[in-house]
């Protein structure tokens, strides 16, 4: 056994979240006030946001329900100050054109369906 492992006391956690992306980070925030000891493990530490950095081409459509979760864990305030834009309509289709679905915020009497946010 490696000597450094012998001298360090092993940490114990009730919950270990593997991946600090949107879902893992949100779950960690949601559990932050719980009695559980939570660890988040990711291969790379997140980089701080800078308005000068290039736009992230990877984006996600955050629904109204997901926005409510992010508000409840205290993350939405920071997200909405970054590159974030509401969307009112969305069309989803299959490449073979057999499936085609459209969503519109007017159908649910809301000003928007959600927000498009950069994954970073």
mmCIF file of N, CA and C in Angstrom:
data_model
loop_
_atom_site.group_PDB
_atom_site.id
_atom_site.type_symbol
_atom_site.label_atom_id
_atom_site.label_comp_id
_atom_site.label_asym_id
_atom_site.label_seq_id
_atom_site.Cartn_x
_atom_site.Cartn_y
_atom_site.Cartn_z
ATOM 1 N N UNK A 1 0.845 -1.180 0.000
ATOM 2 C CA UNK A 1 0.000 0.000 0.000
ATOM 3 C C UNK A 1 0.886 1.237 0.000
ATOM 4 N N UNK A 2 0.479 2.248 -0.733
ATOM 5 C CA UNK A 2 1.204 3.520 -0.819
ATOM 6 C C UNK A 2 1.242 4.178 0.562
ATOM 7 N N UNK A 3 2.418 4.651 0.981
ATOM 8 C CA UNK A 3 2.569 5.270 2.305
ATOM 9 C C UNK A 3 1.688 6.485 2.496
ATOM 10 N N UNK A 4 1.499 7.275 1.424
ATOM 11 C CA UNK A 4 0.659 8.471 1.567
ATOM 12 C C UNK A 4 -0.771 8.093 1.899
ATOM 13 N N UNK A 5 -1.232 6.955 1.402
ATOM 14 C CA UNK A 5 -2.590 6.516 1.724
ATOM 15 C C UNK A 5 -2.694 6.044 3.168
ATOM 16 N N UNK A 6 -1.608 5.496 3.698
ATOM 17 C CA UNK A 6 -1.632 5.033 5.081
ATOM 18 C C UNK A 6 -1.741 6.202 6.050
ATOM 19 N N UNK A 7 -1.072 7.314 5.729
ATOM 20 C CA UNK A 7 -1.043 8.437 6.658
ATOM 21 C C UNK A 7 -2.294 9.313 6.569
ATOM 22 N N UNK A 8 -2.983 9.272 5.457
ATOM 23 C CA UNK A 8 -4.197 10.082 5.330
ATOM 24 C C UNK A 8 -5.390 9.302 5.855
ATOM 25 N N UNK A 9 -6.254 10.003 6.538
ATOM 26 C CA UNK A 9 -7.484 9.404 7.023
ATOM 27 C C UNK A 9 -8.494 9.397 5.889
ATOM 28 N N UNK A 10 -9.081 8.276 5.612
ATOM 29 C CA UNK A 10 -10.071 8.182 4.536
ATOM 30 C C UNK A 10 -11.297 9.014 4.887
ATOM 31 N N UNK A 11 -11.769 9.760 3.909
ATOM 32 C CA UNK A 11 -12.989 10.536 4.120
ATOM 33 C C UNK A 11 -14.187 9.660 3.794
ATOM 34 N N UNK A 12 -15.232 9.853 4.542
ATOM 35 C CA UNK A 12 -16.447 9.088 4.299
ATOM 36 C C UNK A 12 -17.573 10.054 3.990
ATOM 37 N N UNK A 13 -18.382 9.684 3.015
ATOM 38 C CA UNK A 13 -19.506 10.503 2.588
ATOM 39 C C UNK A 13 -20.750 9.641 2.511
ATOM 40 N N UNK A 14 -21.878 10.271 2.732
ATOM 41 C CA UNK A 14 -23.154 9.579 2.576
ATOM 42 C C UNK A 14 -23.541 9.504 1.099
ATOM 43 N N UNK A 15 -23.204 10.557 0.369
ATOM 44 C CA UNK A 15 -23.556 10.640 -1.049
ATOM 45 C C UNK A 15 -22.351 11.156 -1.816
ATOM 46 N N UNK A 16 -22.008 10.472 -2.902
ATOM 47 C CA UNK A 16 -20.938 10.917 -3.788
ATOM 48 C C UNK A 16 -21.558 11.140 -5.166
ATOM 49 N N UNK A 17 -21.440 12.359 -5.657
ATOM 50 C CA UNK A 17 -21.975 12.728 -6.961
ATOM 51 C C UNK A 17 -20.807 12.747 -7.936
ATOM 52 N N UNK A 18 -20.889 11.935 -8.970
ATOM 53 C CA UNK A 18 -19.832 11.874 -9.973
ATOM 54 C C UNK A 18 -20.279 12.713 -11.164
ATOM 55 N N UNK A 19 -19.606 13.831 -11.354
ATOM 56 C CA UNK A 19 -19.932 14.761 -12.431
ATOM 57 C C UNK A 19 -20.485 16.054 -11.864
ATOM 58 N N UNK A 20 -19.792 17.155 -12.152
ATOM 59 C CA UNK A 20 -20.188 18.457 -11.630
ATOM 60 C C UNK A 20 -20.797 19.326 -12.723
ATOM 61 N N UNK A 21 -21.421 18.693 -13.706
ATOM 62 C CA UNK A 21 -22.137 19.450 -14.731
ATOM 63 C C UNK A 21 -23.416 20.024 -14.147
ATOM 64 N N UNK A 22 -24.316 20.428 -15.014
ATOM 65 C CA UNK A 22 -25.556 21.062 -14.549
ATOM 66 C C UNK A 22 -26.334 20.193 -13.569
ATOM 67 N N UNK A 23 -26.491 18.928 -13.906
ATOM 68 C CA UNK A 23 -27.306 18.039 -13.069
ATOM 69 C C UNK A 23 -26.606 17.730 -11.756
ATOM 70 N N UNK A 24 -25.334 17.348 -11.816
ATOM 71 C CA UNK A 24 -24.599 17.028 -10.597
ATOM 72 C C UNK A 24 -24.464 18.219 -9.665
ATOM 73 N N UNK A 25 -24.163 19.384 -10.230
ATOM 74 C CA UNK A 25 -24.020 20.591 -9.409
ATOM 75 C C UNK A 25 -25.356 20.988 -8.784
ATOM 76 N N UNK A 26 -26.441 20.842 -9.542
ATOM 77 C CA UNK A 26 -27.766 21.168 -9.005
ATOM 78 C C UNK A 26 -28.130 20.226 -7.864
ATOM 79 N N UNK A 27 -27.859 18.942 -8.048
ATOM 80 C CA UNK A 27 -28.134 17.981 -6.983
ATOM 81 C C UNK A 27 -27.306 18.305 -5.740
ATOM 82 N N UNK A 28 -26.048 18.643 -5.920
ATOM 83 C CA UNK A 28 -25.194 18.999 -4.777
ATOM 84 C C UNK A 28 -25.747 20.217 -4.047
ATOM 85 N N UNK A 29 -26.185 21.224 -4.802
ATOM 86 C CA UNK A 29 -26.789 22.414 -4.175
ATOM 87 C C UNK A 29 -28.057 22.049 -3.417
ATOM 88 N N UNK A 30 -28.869 21.179 -4.017
ATOM 89 C CA UNK A 30 -30.116 20.765 -3.364
ATOM 90 C C UNK A 30 -29.845 20.016 -2.060
ATOM 91 N N UNK A 31 -28.763 19.266 -2.026
ATOM 92 C CA UNK A 31 -28.419 18.488 -0.824
ATOM 93 C C UNK A 31 -27.595 19.272 0.187
ATOM 94 N N UNK A 32 -27.221 20.511 -0.151
ATOM 95 C CA UNK A 32 -26.314 21.270 0.714
ATOM 96 C C UNK A 32 -26.884 21.574 2.096
ATOM 97 N N UNK A 33 -28.185 21.617 2.223
ATOM 98 C CA UNK A 33 -28.793 21.888 3.537
ATOM 99 C C UNK A 33 -29.275 20.608 4.214
ATOM 100 N N UNK A 34 -29.000 19.464 3.601
ATOM 101 C CA UNK A 34 -29.414 18.184 4.183
ATOM 102 C C UNK A 34 -28.399 17.752 5.240
ATOM 103 N N UNK A 35 -28.752 16.771 6.044
ATOM 104 C CA UNK A 35 -27.788 16.272 7.036
ATOM 105 C C UNK A 35 -26.724 15.361 6.426
ATOM 106 N N UNK A 36 -26.818 15.079 5.130
ATOM 107 C CA UNK A 36 -25.885 14.168 4.481
ATOM 108 C C UNK A 36 -24.544 14.837 4.202
ATOM 109 N N UNK A 37 -23.493 14.028 4.294
ATOM 110 C CA UNK A 37 -22.164 14.499 3.895
ATOM 111 C C UNK A 37 -22.020 14.175 2.411
ATOM 112 N N UNK A 38 -21.870 15.234 1.604
ATOM 113 C CA UNK A 38 -21.910 15.111 0.147
ATOM 114 C C UNK A 38 -20.555 15.471 -0.447
ATOM 115 N N UNK A 39 -20.122 14.675 -1.407
ATOM 116 C CA UNK A 39 -18.901 14.973 -2.160
ATOM 117 C C UNK A 39 -19.266 15.025 -3.639
ATOM 118 N N UNK A 40 -18.629 15.952 -4.361
ATOM 119 C CA UNK A 40 -18.796 16.049 -5.814
ATOM 120 C C UNK A 40 -17.429 15.769 -6.430
ATOM 121 N N UNK A 41 -17.409 14.837 -7.369
ATOM 122 C CA UNK A 41 -16.166 14.459 -8.032
ATOM 123 C C UNK A 41 -16.303 14.754 -9.519
ATOM 124 N N UNK A 42 -15.315 15.439 -10.082
ATOM 125 C CA UNK A 42 -15.290 15.698 -11.512
ATOM 126 C C UNK A 42 -13.833 15.682 -11.961
ATOM 127 N N UNK A 43 -13.617 15.337 -13.211
ATOM 128 C CA UNK A 43 -12.257 15.262 -13.743
ATOM 129 C C UNK A 43 -11.600 16.634 -13.847
ATOM 130 N N UNK A 44 -12.417 17.671 -14.048
ATOM 131 C CA UNK A 44 -11.885 19.013 -14.265
ATOM 132 C C UNK A 44 -12.671 20.008 -13.406
ATOM 133 N N UNK A 45 -11.959 20.898 -12.749
ATOM 134 C CA UNK A 45 -12.624 21.946 -11.959
ATOM 135 C C UNK A 45 -13.284 22.943 -12.910
ATOM 136 N N UNK A 46 -14.477 23.428 -12.571
ATOM 137 C CA UNK A 46 -15.136 24.401 -13.452
ATOM 138 C C UNK A 46 -14.358 25.716 -13.500
ATOM 139 N N UNK A 47 -14.332 26.317 -14.669
ATOM 140 C CA UNK A 47 -13.659 27.599 -14.839
ATOM 141 C C UNK A 47 -14.645 28.724 -14.541
ATOM 142 N N UNK A 48 -14.189 29.795 -13.902
ATOM 143 C CA UNK A 48 -15.095 30.918 -13.629
ATOM 144 C C UNK A 48 -15.556 31.572 -14.934
ATOM 145 N N UNK A 49 -16.759 32.108 -14.918
ATOM 146 C CA UNK A 49 -17.313 32.777 -16.092
ATOM 147 C C UNK A 49 -16.637 34.123 -16.292
ATOM 148 N N UNK A 50 -16.391 34.447 -17.536
ATOM 149 C CA UNK A 50 -15.871 35.763 -17.906
ATOM 150 C C UNK A 50 -16.636 36.225 -19.143
ATOM 151 N N UNK A 51 -17.169 37.446 -19.149
ATOM 152 C CA UNK A 51 -17.911 37.926 -20.320
ATOM 153 C C UNK A 51 -17.058 37.986 -21.584
ATOM 154 N N UNK A 52 -15.729 38.023 -21.423
ATOM 155 C CA UNK A 52 -14.837 38.096 -22.574
ATOM 156 C C UNK A 52 -14.564 36.733 -23.208
ATOM 157 N N UNK A 53 -14.888 35.650 -22.504
ATOM 158 C CA UNK A 53 -14.592 34.329 -23.053
ATOM 159 C C UNK A 53 -15.485 34.041 -24.259
ATOM 160 N N UNK A 54 -15.037 33.170 -25.158
ATOM 161 C CA UNK A 54 -15.862 32.845 -26.326
ATOM 162 C C UNK A 54 -17.178 32.195 -25.904
ATOM 163 N N UNK A 55 -18.175 32.348 -26.736
ATOM 164 C CA UNK A 55 -19.457 31.701 -26.467
ATOM 165 C C UNK A 55 -19.291 30.188 -26.510
ATOM 166 N N UNK A 56 -19.978 29.508 -25.620
ATOM 167 C CA UNK A 56 -19.987 28.045 -25.616
ATOM 168 C C UNK A 56 -21.024 27.599 -26.642
ATOM 169 N N UNK A 57 -20.634 26.796 -27.595
ATOM 170 C CA UNK A 57 -21.568 26.345 -28.614
ATOM 171 C C UNK A 57 -22.530 25.287 -28.084
ATOM 172 N N UNK A 58 -22.212 24.715 -26.929
ATOM 173 C CA UNK A 58 -23.114 23.746 -26.304
ATOM 174 C C UNK A 58 -24.090 24.514 -25.418
ATOM 175 N N UNK A 59 -25.364 24.381 -25.715
ATOM 176 C CA UNK A 59 -26.394 25.069 -24.939
ATOM 177 C C UNK A 59 -27.463 24.062 -24.521
ATOM 178 N N UNK A 60 -28.247 24.455 -23.525
ATOM 179 C CA UNK A 60 -29.371 23.633 -23.075
ATOM 180 C C UNK A 60 -30.612 24.494 -22.949
ATOM 181 N N UNK A 61 -31.742 23.877 -23.236
ATOM 182 C CA UNK A 61 -33.033 24.532 -23.034
ATOM 183 C C UNK A 61 -33.503 24.178 -21.628
ATOM 184 N N UNK A 62 -33.548 25.171 -20.766
ATOM 185 C CA UNK A 62 -33.969 24.983 -19.380
ATOM 186 C C UNK A 62 -35.461 25.303 -19.305
ATOM 187 N N UNK A 63 -36.258 24.325 -18.932
ATOM 188 C CA UNK A 63 -37.705 24.520 -18.858
ATOM 189 C C UNK A 63 -38.079 25.375 -17.647
ATOM 190 N N UNK A 64 -39.333 25.801 -17.611
ATOM 191 C CA UNK A 64 -39.834 26.565 -16.463
ATOM 192 C C UNK A 64 -39.699 25.740 -15.179
ATOM 193 N N UNK A 65 -39.976 24.436 -15.271
ATOM 194 C CA UNK A 65 -39.859 23.561 -14.100
ATOM 195 C C UNK A 65 -38.408 23.465 -13.627
ATOM 196 N N UNK A 66 -37.474 23.325 -14.569
ATOM 197 C CA UNK A 66 -36.055 23.268 -14.192
ATOM 198 C C UNK A 66 -35.596 24.599 -13.623
ATOM 199 N N UNK A 67 -36.109 25.691 -14.168
ATOM 200 C CA UNK A 67 -35.788 27.009 -13.627
ATOM 201 C C UNK A 67 -36.235 27.108 -12.175
ATOM 202 N N UNK A 68 -37.404 26.567 -11.860
ATOM 203 C CA UNK A 68 -37.906 26.594 -10.479
ATOM 204 C C UNK A 68 -36.974 25.821 -9.546
ATOM 205 N N UNK A 69 -36.463 24.684 -10.017
ATOM 206 C CA UNK A 69 -35.506 23.920 -9.206
ATOM 207 C C UNK A 69 -34.248 24.743 -8.966
ATOM 208 N N UNK A 70 -33.742 25.365 -10.030
ATOM 209 C CA UNK A 70 -32.532 26.190 -9.898
ATOM 210 C C UNK A 70 -32.765 27.389 -8.985
ATOM 211 N N UNK A 71 -33.975 27.951 -9.000
ATOM 212 C CA UNK A 71 -34.308 29.029 -8.069
ATOM 213 C C UNK A 71 -34.296 28.512 -6.637
ATOM 214 N N UNK A 72 -34.882 27.333 -6.416
ATOM 215 C CA UNK A 72 -34.967 26.762 -5.067
ATOM 216 C C UNK A 72 -33.601 26.454 -4.460
ATOM 217 N N UNK A 73 -32.622 26.120 -5.294
ATOM 218 C CA UNK A 73 -31.289 25.814 -4.753
ATOM 219 C C UNK A 73 -30.369 27.033 -4.771
ATOM 220 N N UNK A 74 -30.893 28.191 -5.197
ATOM 221 C CA UNK A 74 -30.128 29.428 -5.161
ATOM 222 C C UNK A 74 -29.186 29.639 -6.333
ATOM 223 N N UNK A 75 -29.369 28.889 -7.419
ATOM 224 C CA UNK A 75 -28.453 29.000 -8.557
ATOM 225 C C UNK A 75 -28.978 29.888 -9.678
ATOM 226 N N UNK A 76 -30.275 30.071 -9.769
ATOM 227 C CA UNK A 76 -30.834 30.795 -10.907
ATOM 228 C C UNK A 76 -30.382 32.252 -10.965
ATOM 229 N N UNK A 77 -30.226 32.893 -9.838
ATOM 230 C CA UNK A 77 -29.793 34.287 -9.809
ATOM 231 C C UNK A 77 -28.476 34.485 -10.535
ATOM 232 N N UNK A 78 -27.544 33.569 -10.354
ATOM 233 C CA UNK A 78 -26.263 33.652 -11.045
ATOM 234 C C UNK A 78 -26.375 33.297 -12.515
ATOM 235 N N UNK A 79 -27.199 32.306 -12.830
ATOM 236 C CA UNK A 79 -27.357 31.868 -14.224
ATOM 237 C C UNK A 79 -27.960 32.979 -15.069
ATOM 238 N N UNK A 80 -28.976 33.646 -14.555
ATOM 239 C CA UNK A 80 -29.669 34.644 -15.377
ATOM 240 C C UNK A 80 -28.825 35.897 -15.629
ATOM 241 N N UNK A 81 -27.726 36.057 -14.894
ATOM 242 C CA UNK A 81 -26.839 37.191 -15.148
ATOM 243 C C UNK A 81 -25.790 36.870 -16.209
ATOM 244 N N UNK A 82 -25.755 35.625 -16.648
ATOM 245 C CA UNK A 82 -24.801 35.194 -17.678
ATOM 246 C C UNK A 82 -25.509 35.229 -19.032
ATOM 247 N N UNK A 83 -24.988 34.494 -19.979
ATOM 248 C CA UNK A 83 -25.587 34.435 -21.318
ATOM 249 C C UNK A 83 -26.806 33.520 -21.278
ATOM 250 N N UNK A 84 -27.958 34.140 -21.222
ATOM 251 C CA UNK A 84 -29.213 33.435 -21.000
ATOM 252 C C UNK A 84 -30.292 34.153 -21.800
ATOM 253 N N UNK A 85 -31.141 33.387 -22.466
ATOM 254 C CA UNK A 85 -32.165 34.009 -23.309
ATOM 255 C C UNK A 85 -33.454 33.197 -23.237
ATOM 256 N N UNK A 86 -34.602 33.837 -23.004
ATOM 257 C CA UNK A 86 -35.858 33.078 -22.980
ATOM 258 C C UNK A 86 -36.211 32.574 -24.381
ATOM 259 N N UNK A 87 -36.894 31.445 -24.416
ATOM 260 C CA UNK A 87 -37.428 30.958 -25.690
ATOM 261 C C UNK A 87 -38.937 30.773 -25.554
ATOM 262 N N UNK A 88 -39.633 31.085 -26.614
ATOM 263 C CA UNK A 88 -41.093 31.045 -26.616
ATOM 264 C C UNK A 88 -41.658 29.877 -27.422
ATOM 265 N N UNK A 89 -40.885 29.432 -28.408
ATOM 266 C CA UNK A 89 -41.323 28.322 -29.249
ATOM 267 C C UNK A 89 -40.169 27.345 -29.436
ATOM 268 N N UNK A 90 -40.537 26.082 -29.661
ATOM 269 C CA UNK A 90 -39.527 25.066 -29.954
ATOM 270 C C UNK A 90 -40.153 24.028 -30.871
ATOM 271 N N UNK A 91 -39.375 23.604 -31.843
ATOM 272 C CA UNK A 91 -39.814 22.548 -32.753
ATOM 273 C C UNK A 91 -38.780 21.438 -32.695
ATOM 274 N N UNK A 92 -39.249 20.208 -32.542
ATOM 275 C CA UNK A 92 -38.382 19.045 -32.449
ATOM 276 C C UNK A 92 -38.828 18.048 -33.509
ATOM 277 N N UNK A 93 -37.848 17.511 -34.261
ATOM 278 C CA UNK A 93 -38.211 16.548 -35.290
ATOM 279 C C UNK A 93 -37.132 15.483 -35.401
ATOM 280 N N UNK A 94 -37.528 14.356 -36.011
ATOM 281 C CA UNK A 94 -36.594 13.275 -36.269
ATOM 282 C C UNK A 94 -35.969 13.493 -37.641
ATOM 283 N N UNK A 95 -34.781 12.953 -37.827
ATOM 284 C CA UNK A 95 -34.082 13.174 -39.092
ATOM 285 C C UNK A 95 -34.830 12.596 -40.282
ATOM 286 N N UNK A 96 -35.627 11.554 -40.071
ATOM 287 C CA UNK A 96 -36.369 10.979 -41.196
ATOM 288 C C UNK A 96 -37.711 11.687 -41.407
ATOM 289 N N UNK A 97 -37.937 12.758 -40.637
ATOM 290 C CA UNK A 97 -39.135 13.606 -40.758
ATOM 291 C C UNK A 97 -40.440 12.907 -40.364
ATOM 292 N N UNK A 98 -40.360 11.730 -39.751
ATOM 293 C CA UNK A 98 -41.600 11.064 -39.321
ATOM 294 C C UNK A 98 -42.177 11.725 -38.077
ATOM 295 N N UNK A 99 -41.343 12.127 -37.182
ATOM 296 C CA UNK A 99 -41.823 12.757 -35.957
ATOM 297 C C UNK A 99 -41.558 14.250 -36.001
ATOM 298 N N UNK A 100 -42.569 15.037 -35.650
ATOM 299 C CA UNK A 100 -42.433 16.492 -35.677
ATOM 300 C C UNK A 100 -43.366 17.057 -34.612
ATOM 301 N N UNK A 101 -42.797 17.737 -33.623
ATOM 302 C CA UNK A 101 -43.580 18.304 -32.526
ATOM 303 C C UNK A 101 -43.191 19.757 -32.334
ATOM 304 N N UNK A 102 -44.188 20.589 -32.112
ATOM 305 C CA UNK A 102 -43.934 22.006 -31.845
ATOM 306 C C UNK A 102 -44.510 22.379 -30.492
ATOM 307 N N UNK A 103 -43.787 23.240 -29.785
ATOM 308 C CA UNK A 103 -44.224 23.751 -28.496
ATOM 309 C C UNK A 103 -44.292 25.265 -28.606
ATOM 310 N N UNK A 104 -45.269 25.854 -27.935
ATOM 311 C CA UNK A 104 -45.423 27.310 -27.961
ATOM 312 C C UNK A 104 -45.872 27.764 -26.584
ATOM 313 N N UNK A 105 -45.248 28.806 -26.068
ATOM 314 C CA UNK A 105 -45.576 29.286 -24.716
ATOM 315 C C UNK A 105 -47.029 29.775 -24.618
ATOM 316 N N UNK A 106 -47.590 30.200 -25.726
ATOM 317 C CA UNK A 106 -48.996 30.645 -25.692
ATOM 318 C C UNK A 106 -49.932 29.494 -25.333
ATOM 319 N N UNK A 107 -49.525 28.257 -25.668
ATOM 320 C CA UNK A 107 -50.360 27.089 -25.365
ATOM 321 C C UNK A 107 -50.473 26.827 -23.868
ATOM 322 N N UNK A 108 -49.534 27.344 -23.096
ATOM 323 C CA UNK A 108 -49.586 27.150 -21.637
ATOM 324 C C UNK A 108 -49.756 28.484 -20.905
ATOM 325 N N UNK A 109 -50.154 29.507 -21.650
ATOM 326 C CA UNK A 109 -50.393 30.842 -21.076
ATOM 327 C C UNK A 109 -49.206 31.365 -20.264
ATOM 328 N N UNK A 110 -48.024 31.201 -20.835
ATOM 329 C CA UNK A 110 -46.804 31.687 -20.195
ATOM 330 C C UNK A 110 -46.067 32.592 -21.180
ATOM 331 N N UNK A 111 -45.278 33.534 -20.667
ATOM 332 C CA UNK A 111 -44.528 34.418 -21.576
ATOM 333 C C UNK A 111 -43.412 33.682 -22.317
ATOM 334 N N UNK A 112 -42.931 32.553 -21.770
ATOM 335 C CA UNK A 112 -41.898 31.756 -22.418
ATOM 336 C C UNK A 112 -41.978 30.320 -21.923
ATOM 337 N N UNK A 113 -41.317 29.430 -22.657
ATOM 338 C CA UNK A 113 -41.254 28.023 -22.265
ATOM 339 C C UNK A 113 -40.105 27.753 -21.302
ATOM 340 N N UNK A 114 -39.079 28.565 -21.396
ATOM 341 C CA UNK A 114 -37.890 28.399 -20.576
ATOM 342 C C UNK A 114 -36.792 29.317 -21.068
ATOM 343 N N UNK A 115 -35.551 28.927 -20.820
ATOM 344 C CA UNK A 115 -34.391 29.737 -21.229
ATOM 345 C C UNK A 115 -33.339 28.848 -21.880
ATOM 346 N N UNK A 116 -32.676 29.418 -22.863
ATOM 347 C CA UNK A 116 -31.500 28.775 -23.443
ATOM 348 C C UNK A 116 -30.288 29.302 -22.676
ATOM 349 N N UNK A 117 -29.483 28.380 -22.140
ATOM 350 C CA UNK A 117 -28.287 28.770 -21.377
ATOM 351 C C UNK A 117 -27.081 28.018 -21.912
ATOM 352 N N UNK A 118 -25.925 28.638 -21.816
ATOM 353 C CA UNK A 118 -24.691 27.956 -22.194
ATOM 354 C C UNK A 118 -24.410 26.857 -21.186
ATOM 355 N N UNK A 119 -23.945 25.726 -21.671
ATOM 356 C CA UNK A 119 -23.654 24.610 -20.757
ATOM 357 C C UNK A 119 -22.519 24.934 -19.803
ATOM 358 N N UNK A 120 -21.579 25.742 -20.231
ATOM 359 C CA UNK A 120 -20.443 26.061 -19.371
ATOM 360 C C UNK A 120 -20.929 26.654 -18.072
#
